[in-house]
Every structure is written in C-alpha cells, then in structure tokens.
PDB file of C-alpha atoms in Angstrom:
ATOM      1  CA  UNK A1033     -19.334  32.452  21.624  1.00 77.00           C
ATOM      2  CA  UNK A1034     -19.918  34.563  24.717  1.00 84.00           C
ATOM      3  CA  UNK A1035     -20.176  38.699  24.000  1.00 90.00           C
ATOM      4  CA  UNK A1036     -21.546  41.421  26.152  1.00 94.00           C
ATOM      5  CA  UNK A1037     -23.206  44.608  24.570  1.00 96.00           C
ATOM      6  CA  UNK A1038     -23.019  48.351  26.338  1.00 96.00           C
ATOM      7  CA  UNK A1039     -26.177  49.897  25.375  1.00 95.00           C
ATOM      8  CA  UNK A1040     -25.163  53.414  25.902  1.00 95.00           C
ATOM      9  CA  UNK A1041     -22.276  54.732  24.856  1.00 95.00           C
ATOM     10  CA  UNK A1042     -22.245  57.762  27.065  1.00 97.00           C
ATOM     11  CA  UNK A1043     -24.495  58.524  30.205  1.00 98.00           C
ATOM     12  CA  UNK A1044     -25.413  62.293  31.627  1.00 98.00           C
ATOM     13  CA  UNK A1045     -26.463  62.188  34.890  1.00 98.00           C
ATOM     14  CA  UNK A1046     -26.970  65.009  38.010  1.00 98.00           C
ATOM     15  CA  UNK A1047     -25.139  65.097  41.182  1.00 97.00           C
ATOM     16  CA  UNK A1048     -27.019  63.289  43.744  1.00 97.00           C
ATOM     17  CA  UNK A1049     -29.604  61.067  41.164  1.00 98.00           C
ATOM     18  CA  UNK A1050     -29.469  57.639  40.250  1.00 98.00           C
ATOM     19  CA  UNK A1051     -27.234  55.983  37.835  1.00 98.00           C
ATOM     20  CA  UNK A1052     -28.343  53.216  35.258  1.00 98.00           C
ATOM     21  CA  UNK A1053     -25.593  51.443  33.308  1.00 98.00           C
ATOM     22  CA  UNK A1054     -26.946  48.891  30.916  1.00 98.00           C
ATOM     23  CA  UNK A1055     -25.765  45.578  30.018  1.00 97.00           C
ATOM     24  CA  UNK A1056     -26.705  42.791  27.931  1.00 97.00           C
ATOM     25  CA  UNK A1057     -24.303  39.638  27.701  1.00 94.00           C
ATOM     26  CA  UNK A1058     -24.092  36.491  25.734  1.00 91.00           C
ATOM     27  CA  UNK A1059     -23.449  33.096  26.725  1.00 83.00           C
ATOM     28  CA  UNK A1060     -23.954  29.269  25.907  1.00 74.00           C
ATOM     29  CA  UNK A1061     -23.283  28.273  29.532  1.00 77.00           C
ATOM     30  CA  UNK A1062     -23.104  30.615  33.014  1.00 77.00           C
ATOM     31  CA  UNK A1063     -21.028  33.311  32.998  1.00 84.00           C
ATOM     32  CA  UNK A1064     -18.898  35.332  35.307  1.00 89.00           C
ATOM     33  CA  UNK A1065     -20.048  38.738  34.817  1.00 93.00           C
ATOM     34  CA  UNK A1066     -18.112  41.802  36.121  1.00 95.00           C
ATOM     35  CA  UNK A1067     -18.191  45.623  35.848  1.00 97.00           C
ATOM     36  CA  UNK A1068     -14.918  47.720  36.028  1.00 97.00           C
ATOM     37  CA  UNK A1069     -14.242  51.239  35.970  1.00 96.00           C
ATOM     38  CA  UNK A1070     -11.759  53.256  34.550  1.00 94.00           C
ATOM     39  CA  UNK A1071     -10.606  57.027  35.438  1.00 92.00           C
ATOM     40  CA  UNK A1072      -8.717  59.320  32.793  1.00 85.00           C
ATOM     41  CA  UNK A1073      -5.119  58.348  33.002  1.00 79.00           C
ATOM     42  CA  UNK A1074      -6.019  55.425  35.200  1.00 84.00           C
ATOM     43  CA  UNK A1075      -6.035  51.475  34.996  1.00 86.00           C
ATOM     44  CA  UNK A1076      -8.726  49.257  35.253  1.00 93.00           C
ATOM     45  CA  UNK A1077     -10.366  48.998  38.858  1.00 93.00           C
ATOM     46  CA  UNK A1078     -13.011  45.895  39.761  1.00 94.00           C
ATOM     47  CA  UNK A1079     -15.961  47.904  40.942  1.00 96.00           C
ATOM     48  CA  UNK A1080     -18.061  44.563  41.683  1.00 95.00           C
ATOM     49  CA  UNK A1081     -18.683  40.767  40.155  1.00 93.00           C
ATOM     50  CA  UNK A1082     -20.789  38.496  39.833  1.00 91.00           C
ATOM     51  CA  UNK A1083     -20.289  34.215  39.728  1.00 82.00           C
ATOM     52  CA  UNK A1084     -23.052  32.852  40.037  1.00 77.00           C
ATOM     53  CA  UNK A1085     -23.815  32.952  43.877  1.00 75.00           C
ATOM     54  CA  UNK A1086     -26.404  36.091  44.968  1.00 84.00           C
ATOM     55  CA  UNK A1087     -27.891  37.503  41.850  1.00 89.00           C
ATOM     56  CA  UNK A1088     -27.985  40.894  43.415  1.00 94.00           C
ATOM     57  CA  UNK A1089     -23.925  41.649  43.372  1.00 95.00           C
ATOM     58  CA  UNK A1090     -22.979  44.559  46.232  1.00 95.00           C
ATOM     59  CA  UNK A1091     -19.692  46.430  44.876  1.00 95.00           C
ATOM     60  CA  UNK A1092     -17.354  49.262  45.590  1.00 95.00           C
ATOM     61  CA  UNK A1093     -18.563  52.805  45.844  1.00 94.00           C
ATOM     62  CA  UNK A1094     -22.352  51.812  46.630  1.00 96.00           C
ATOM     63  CA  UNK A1095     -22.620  50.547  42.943  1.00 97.00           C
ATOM     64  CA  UNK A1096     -24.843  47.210  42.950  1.00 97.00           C
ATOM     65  CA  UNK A1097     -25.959  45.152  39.719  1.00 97.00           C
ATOM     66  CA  UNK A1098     -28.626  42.453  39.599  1.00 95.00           C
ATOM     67  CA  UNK A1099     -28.189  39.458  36.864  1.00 93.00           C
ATOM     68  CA  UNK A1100     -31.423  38.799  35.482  1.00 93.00           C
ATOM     69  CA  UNK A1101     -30.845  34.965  33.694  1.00 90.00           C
ATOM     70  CA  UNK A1102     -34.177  35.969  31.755  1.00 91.00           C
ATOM     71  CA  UNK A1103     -33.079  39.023  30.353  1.00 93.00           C
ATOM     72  CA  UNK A1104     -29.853  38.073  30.084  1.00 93.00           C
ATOM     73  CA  UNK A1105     -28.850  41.322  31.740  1.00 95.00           C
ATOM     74  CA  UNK A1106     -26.501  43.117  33.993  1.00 96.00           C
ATOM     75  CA  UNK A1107     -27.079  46.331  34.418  1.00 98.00           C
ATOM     76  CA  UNK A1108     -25.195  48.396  37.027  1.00 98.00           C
ATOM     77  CA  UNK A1109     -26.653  50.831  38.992  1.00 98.00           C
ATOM     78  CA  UNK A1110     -25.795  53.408  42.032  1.00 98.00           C
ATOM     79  CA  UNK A1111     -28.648  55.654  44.361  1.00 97.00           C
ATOM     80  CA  UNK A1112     -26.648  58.643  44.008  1.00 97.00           C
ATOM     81  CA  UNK A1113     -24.149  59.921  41.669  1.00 98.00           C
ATOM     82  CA  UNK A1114     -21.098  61.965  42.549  1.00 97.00           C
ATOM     83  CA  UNK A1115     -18.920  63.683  40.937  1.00 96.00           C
ATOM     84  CA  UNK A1116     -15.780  61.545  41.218  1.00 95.00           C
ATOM     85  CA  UNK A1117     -17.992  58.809  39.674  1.00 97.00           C
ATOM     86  CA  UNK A1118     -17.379  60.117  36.105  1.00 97.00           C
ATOM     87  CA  UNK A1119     -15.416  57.793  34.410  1.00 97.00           C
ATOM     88  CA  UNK A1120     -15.364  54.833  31.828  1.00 96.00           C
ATOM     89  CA  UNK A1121     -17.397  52.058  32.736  1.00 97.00           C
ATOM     90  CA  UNK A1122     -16.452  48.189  31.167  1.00 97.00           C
ATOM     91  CA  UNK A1123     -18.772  45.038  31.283  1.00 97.00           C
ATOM     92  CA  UNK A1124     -17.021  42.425  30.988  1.00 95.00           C
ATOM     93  CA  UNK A1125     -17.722  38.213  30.668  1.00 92.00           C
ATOM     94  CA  UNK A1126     -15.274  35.803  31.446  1.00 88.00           C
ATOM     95  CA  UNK A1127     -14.584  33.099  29.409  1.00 78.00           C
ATOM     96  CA  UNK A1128     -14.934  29.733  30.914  1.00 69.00           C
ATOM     97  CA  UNK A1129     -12.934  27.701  28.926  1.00 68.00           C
ATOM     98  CA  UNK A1130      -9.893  27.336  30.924  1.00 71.00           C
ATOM     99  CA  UNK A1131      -8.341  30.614  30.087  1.00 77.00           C
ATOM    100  CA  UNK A1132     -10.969  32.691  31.686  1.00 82.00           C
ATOM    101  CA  UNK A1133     -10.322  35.502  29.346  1.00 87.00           C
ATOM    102  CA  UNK A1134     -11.863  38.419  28.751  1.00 92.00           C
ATOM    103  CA  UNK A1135     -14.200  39.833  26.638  1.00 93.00           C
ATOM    104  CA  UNK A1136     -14.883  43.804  26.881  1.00 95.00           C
ATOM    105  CA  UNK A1137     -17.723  46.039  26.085  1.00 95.00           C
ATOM    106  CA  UNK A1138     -17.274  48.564  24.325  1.00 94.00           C
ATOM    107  CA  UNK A1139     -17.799  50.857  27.482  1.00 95.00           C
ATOM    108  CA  UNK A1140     -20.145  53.421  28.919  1.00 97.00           C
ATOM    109  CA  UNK A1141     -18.465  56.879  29.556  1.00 96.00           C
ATOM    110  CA  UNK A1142     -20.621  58.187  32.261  1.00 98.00           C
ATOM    111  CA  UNK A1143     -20.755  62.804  33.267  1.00 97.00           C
ATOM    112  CA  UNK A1144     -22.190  63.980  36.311  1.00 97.00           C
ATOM    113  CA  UNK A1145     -22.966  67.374  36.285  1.00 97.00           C
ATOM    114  CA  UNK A1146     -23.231  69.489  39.052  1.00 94.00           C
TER     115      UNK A1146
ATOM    116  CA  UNK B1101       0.986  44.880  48.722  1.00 55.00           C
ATOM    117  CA  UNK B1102       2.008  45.521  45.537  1.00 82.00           C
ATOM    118  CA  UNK B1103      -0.165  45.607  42.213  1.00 92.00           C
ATOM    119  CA  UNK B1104       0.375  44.648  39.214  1.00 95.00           C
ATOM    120  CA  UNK B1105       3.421  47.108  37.267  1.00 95.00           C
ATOM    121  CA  UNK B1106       4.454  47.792  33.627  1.00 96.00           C
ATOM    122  CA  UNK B1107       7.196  49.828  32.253  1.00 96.00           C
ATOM    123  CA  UNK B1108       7.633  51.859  30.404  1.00 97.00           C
ATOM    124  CA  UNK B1109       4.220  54.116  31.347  1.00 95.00           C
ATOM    125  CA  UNK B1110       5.236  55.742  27.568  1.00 97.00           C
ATOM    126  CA  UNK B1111       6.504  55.038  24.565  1.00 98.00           C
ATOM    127  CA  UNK B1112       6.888  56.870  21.233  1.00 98.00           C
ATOM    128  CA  UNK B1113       8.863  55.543  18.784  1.00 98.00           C
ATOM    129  CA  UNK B1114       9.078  55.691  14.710  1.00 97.00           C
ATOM    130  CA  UNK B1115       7.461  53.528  12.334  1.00 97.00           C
ATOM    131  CA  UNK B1116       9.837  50.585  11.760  1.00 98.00           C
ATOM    132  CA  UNK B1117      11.199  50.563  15.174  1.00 98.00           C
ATOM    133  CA  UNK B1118      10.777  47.267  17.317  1.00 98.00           C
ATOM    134  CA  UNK B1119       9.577  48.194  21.061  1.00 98.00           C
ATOM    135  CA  UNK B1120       9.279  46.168  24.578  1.00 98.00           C
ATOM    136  CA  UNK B1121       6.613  46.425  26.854  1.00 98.00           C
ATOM    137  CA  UNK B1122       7.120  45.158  30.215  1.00 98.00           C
ATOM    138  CA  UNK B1123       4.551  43.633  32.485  1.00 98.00           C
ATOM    139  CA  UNK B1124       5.863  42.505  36.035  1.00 97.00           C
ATOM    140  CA  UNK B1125       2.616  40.524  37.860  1.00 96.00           C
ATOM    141  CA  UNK B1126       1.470  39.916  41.420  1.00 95.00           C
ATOM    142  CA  UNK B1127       3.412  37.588  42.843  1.00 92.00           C
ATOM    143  CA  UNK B1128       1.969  34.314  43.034  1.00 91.00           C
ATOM    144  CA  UNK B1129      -0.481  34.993  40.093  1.00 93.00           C
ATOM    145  CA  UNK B1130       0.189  32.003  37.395  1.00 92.00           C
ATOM    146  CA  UNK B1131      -2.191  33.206  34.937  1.00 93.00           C
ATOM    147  CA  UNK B1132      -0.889  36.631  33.056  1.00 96.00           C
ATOM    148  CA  UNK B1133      -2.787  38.270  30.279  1.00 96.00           C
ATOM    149  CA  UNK B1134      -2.405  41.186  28.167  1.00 98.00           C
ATOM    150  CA  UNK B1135      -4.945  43.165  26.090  1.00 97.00           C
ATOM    151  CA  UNK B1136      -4.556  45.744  24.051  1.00 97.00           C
ATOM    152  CA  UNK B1137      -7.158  49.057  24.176  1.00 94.00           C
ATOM    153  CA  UNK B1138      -7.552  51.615  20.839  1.00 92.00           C
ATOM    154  CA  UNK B1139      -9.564  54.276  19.591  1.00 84.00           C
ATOM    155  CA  UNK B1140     -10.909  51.941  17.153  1.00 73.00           C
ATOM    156  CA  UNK B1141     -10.730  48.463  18.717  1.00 76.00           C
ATOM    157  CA  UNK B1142     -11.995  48.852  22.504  1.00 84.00           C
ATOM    158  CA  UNK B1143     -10.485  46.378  24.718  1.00 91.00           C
ATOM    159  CA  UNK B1144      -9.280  43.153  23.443  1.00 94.00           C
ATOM    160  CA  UNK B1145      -7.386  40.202  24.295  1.00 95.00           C
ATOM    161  CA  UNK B1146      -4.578  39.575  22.808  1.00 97.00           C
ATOM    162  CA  UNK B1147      -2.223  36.143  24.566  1.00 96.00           C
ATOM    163  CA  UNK B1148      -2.456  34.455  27.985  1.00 94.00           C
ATOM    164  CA  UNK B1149       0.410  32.723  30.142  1.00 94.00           C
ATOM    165  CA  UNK B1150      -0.460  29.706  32.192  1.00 92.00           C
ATOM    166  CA  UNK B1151       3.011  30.083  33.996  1.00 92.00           C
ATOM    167  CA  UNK B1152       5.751  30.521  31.213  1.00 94.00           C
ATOM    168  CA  UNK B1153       3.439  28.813  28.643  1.00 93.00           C
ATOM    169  CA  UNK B1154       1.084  30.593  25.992  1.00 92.00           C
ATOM    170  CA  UNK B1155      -1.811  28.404  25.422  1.00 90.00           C
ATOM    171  CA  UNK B1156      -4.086  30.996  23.806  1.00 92.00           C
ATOM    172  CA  UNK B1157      -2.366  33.150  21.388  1.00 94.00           C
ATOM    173  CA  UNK B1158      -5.582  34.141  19.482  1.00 93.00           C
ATOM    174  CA  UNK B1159      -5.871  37.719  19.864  1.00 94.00           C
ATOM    175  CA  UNK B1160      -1.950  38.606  18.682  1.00 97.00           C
ATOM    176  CA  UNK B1161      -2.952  40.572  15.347  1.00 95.00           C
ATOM    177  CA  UNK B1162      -0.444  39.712  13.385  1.00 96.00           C
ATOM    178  CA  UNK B1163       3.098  37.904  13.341  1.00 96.00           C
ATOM    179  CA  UNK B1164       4.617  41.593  14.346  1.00 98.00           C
ATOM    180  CA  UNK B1165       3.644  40.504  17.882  1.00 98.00           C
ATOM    181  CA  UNK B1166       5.612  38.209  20.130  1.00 97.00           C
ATOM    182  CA  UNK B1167       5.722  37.907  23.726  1.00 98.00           C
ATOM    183  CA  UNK B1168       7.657  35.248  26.374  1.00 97.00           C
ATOM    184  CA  UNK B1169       7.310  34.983  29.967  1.00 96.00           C
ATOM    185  CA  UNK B1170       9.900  33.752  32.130  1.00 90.00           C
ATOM    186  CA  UNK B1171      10.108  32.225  35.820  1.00 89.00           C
ATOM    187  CA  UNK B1172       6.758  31.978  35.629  1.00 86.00           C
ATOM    188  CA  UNK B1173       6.665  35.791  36.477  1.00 93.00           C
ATOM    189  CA  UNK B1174       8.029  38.834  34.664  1.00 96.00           C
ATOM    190  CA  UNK B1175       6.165  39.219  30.708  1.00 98.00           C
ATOM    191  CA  UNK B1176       7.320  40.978  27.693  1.00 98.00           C
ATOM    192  CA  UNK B1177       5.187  41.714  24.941  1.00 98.00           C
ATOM    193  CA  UNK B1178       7.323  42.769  21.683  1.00 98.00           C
ATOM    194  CA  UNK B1179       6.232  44.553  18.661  1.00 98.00           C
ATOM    195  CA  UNK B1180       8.716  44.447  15.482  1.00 98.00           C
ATOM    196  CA  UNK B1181       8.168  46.917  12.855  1.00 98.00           C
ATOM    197  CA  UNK B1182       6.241  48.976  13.842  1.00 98.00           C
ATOM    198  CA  UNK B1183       2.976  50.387  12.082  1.00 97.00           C
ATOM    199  CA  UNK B1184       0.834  53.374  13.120  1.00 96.00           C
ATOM    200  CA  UNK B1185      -1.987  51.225  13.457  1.00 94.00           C
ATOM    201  CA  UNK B1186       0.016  49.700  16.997  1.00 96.00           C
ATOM    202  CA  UNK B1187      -0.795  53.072  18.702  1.00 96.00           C
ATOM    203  CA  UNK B1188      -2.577  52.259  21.777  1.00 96.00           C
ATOM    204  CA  UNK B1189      -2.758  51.190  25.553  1.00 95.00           C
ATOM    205  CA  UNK B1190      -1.362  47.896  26.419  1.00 97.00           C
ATOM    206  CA  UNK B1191      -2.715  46.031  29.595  1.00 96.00           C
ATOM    207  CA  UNK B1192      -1.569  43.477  31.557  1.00 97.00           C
ATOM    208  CA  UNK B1193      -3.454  41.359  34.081  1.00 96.00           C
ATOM    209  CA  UNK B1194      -2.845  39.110  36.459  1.00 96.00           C
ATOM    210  CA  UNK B1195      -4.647  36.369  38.316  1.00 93.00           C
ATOM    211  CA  UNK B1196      -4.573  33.011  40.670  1.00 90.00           C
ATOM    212  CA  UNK B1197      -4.961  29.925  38.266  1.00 80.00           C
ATOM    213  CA  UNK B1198      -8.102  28.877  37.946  1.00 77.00           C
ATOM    214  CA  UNK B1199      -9.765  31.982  39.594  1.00 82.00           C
ATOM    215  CA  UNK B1200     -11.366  34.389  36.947  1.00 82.00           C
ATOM    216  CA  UNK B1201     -10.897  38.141  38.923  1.00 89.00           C
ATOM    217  CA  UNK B1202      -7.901  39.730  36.817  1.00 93.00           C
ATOM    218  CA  UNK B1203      -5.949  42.240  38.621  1.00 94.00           C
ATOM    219  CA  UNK B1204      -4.849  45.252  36.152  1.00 95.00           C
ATOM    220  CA  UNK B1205      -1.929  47.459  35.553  1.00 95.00           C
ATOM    221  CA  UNK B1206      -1.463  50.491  34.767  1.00 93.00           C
ATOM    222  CA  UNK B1207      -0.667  49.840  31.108  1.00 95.00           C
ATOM    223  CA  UNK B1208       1.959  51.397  28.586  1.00 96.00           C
ATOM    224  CA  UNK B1209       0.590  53.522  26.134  1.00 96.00           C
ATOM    225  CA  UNK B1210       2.714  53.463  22.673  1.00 98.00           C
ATOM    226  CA  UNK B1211       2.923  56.011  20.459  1.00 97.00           C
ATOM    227  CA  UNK B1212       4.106  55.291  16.604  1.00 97.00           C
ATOM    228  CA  UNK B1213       4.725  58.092  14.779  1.00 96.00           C
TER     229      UNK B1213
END
C-alpha cells in the first residue's frame, strides 16, 4: 500500500529565507508524487509534480522539489519565502492502479513572519 | 476556461436531514473523484467515476453515502441521515482518463448541527 508522511505539522519561517517542506512517501512500485497548496477559504491548487521524468521537479511560485528514490523523499522547497506563501501545504501519491487516486498527507501549515 | 464547480459553497442542516452536494467537472474530464477533508480525518478519498460508472467505492464510510453521475458529467454525492460526525469539506476532482493530475473545486463545506 502506497502512503506519504508530512514530517512537520506546522513550519515558521521569515520573510525572505528559505523554505523546507518535508516528505517521505511509500510505494511498492514508482509513484507520481505531487505537492499542492491550499489558502484559507481556498481549494486545492497543483503547485508542482513529479512522474517520473527529471527528478528535480520546477513548480509554481519558484517552489522546486527533488525525489530522492534512496530516501524515498520529496521534500519541497522555495529560496525565499513571502508572505502570501502561508498556507496549507499537501503531499500527495497517486495511486497507480487504474484509478489513480489519491492519497493525502496529513499537511504542513506553513507562517511567514515578517 | 472554466474549473471545476460545486454547489452549494454551504450547507447547514440538522441531524437527520438528507443533503446533496453537487460537483459539475471540466468538461471532457472522464475520471471524477470526490474526497472528503475533517478536523479529524485529513483528506481522504472517498468514490471515483470512470464516466457514469463507480469502480472504486472504498472510501464511502458508511451506507449513509451514495453518489451517481450522469452523462458522464455532472456528480452528486448524497448523505441520508445525517450525523454530526459528516461535518466537513467535500472535494471534487476532475481529470483526463488515464492521466493522474486532478483538477480541484472549490468544495462544499457541510455543517450538521
């Protein structure tokens, strides 16, 4: 069974550092990995994925994540906070049975102060 | 073009009551999924469409919860009787078949008081 684990449940950051959002995943075969983010009030936006092409996945909002096979990692990361990046952050494995469903974290809730 | 909508943005109804959630997907999007997200529970699935069939069911949590989709488009998810415990957001996604990006809506977030 596949199963991704958040390993922070909240994140404190300042303006203008970098952000480290960590992710560990489990899965018998390759997975799709993605991160998505989350604003108060909002729905759930795709910030970046990655299936199995470039290890080093480029998303929205200069956030980047690198899968690391041997750590069996994903952990996204960003240069430089700002402030509108405070939200809930969601890794998130694909199931590749067929129904390509999908199986949550249990989120990151990243603050940037100022 | 347009996203992925569901109606009603709000609910609150009273213990007992049956409600309707609405999902309407992107057009052209085969695959339709909904999840449910709670204090307690996170994010999890709960049924996919493959058009207007429902091939995984797994994740409905308990008979209470129904849902049909027709023309191979619009979804409803329905909840009879009920319980406080149903308080939550309710997602829908959508996405090509066979492709595993899922496009999001807004979700409906019920209230049972």
């Amino acid at each position: 069974a596949q199963s991704v684990t958040q390993l922070d449940s909240h994140v404190s950051v300042s303006e203008g550092t970098p952000v480290l959002l960590r992710c560990n995943y489990s899965s018998s075969y390759s997975p799709s990995l993605f991160w998505y983010v989350q604003h108060p009030n909002k729905g759930l936006q795709l910030l970046l994925k990655y299936t199995s092409a470039a290890t080093l996945v480029k998303g929205i909002n200069g956030f980047e994540a690198e899968f690391k096979k041997s750590e069996t990692s994903f952990h996204l990361t960003k240069p430089s906070a700002h402030m509108s990046d405070a939200a809930e952050y969601f890794c998130v494995v694909s199931e590749a049975s067929g129904t390509y469903k999908y199986i949550f974290g249990t989120g990151t809730r990243l603050k940037v102060l100022a | 073009g347009a996203g992925v909508s569901q109606s009603p943005s709000n609910k609150v109804t009273e213990k007992g009551k049956d409600v309707e959630l609405r999902c309407d997907p992107i057009s052209g999007h085969t695959a339709l999924y909904w999840y449910r997200q709670s204090l307690g529970q996170g994010l999890e699935f709960l049924i996919y469409f493959q058009g207007n069939s429902a091939p995984d069911k797994s994740g409905l949590p308990s008979d209470r919860f129904s849902a049909e989709r027709t023309g191979g488009s619009v979804s409803t998810l329905t909840i009879q009787r009920t319980q406080q415990e149903d308080s939550a957001v309710y997602l829908c996604a959508s996405s090509f078949p066979g492709i595993d990006e899922q496009y999001f809506g807004p979700g409906t977030r019920l209230t049972v008081t």
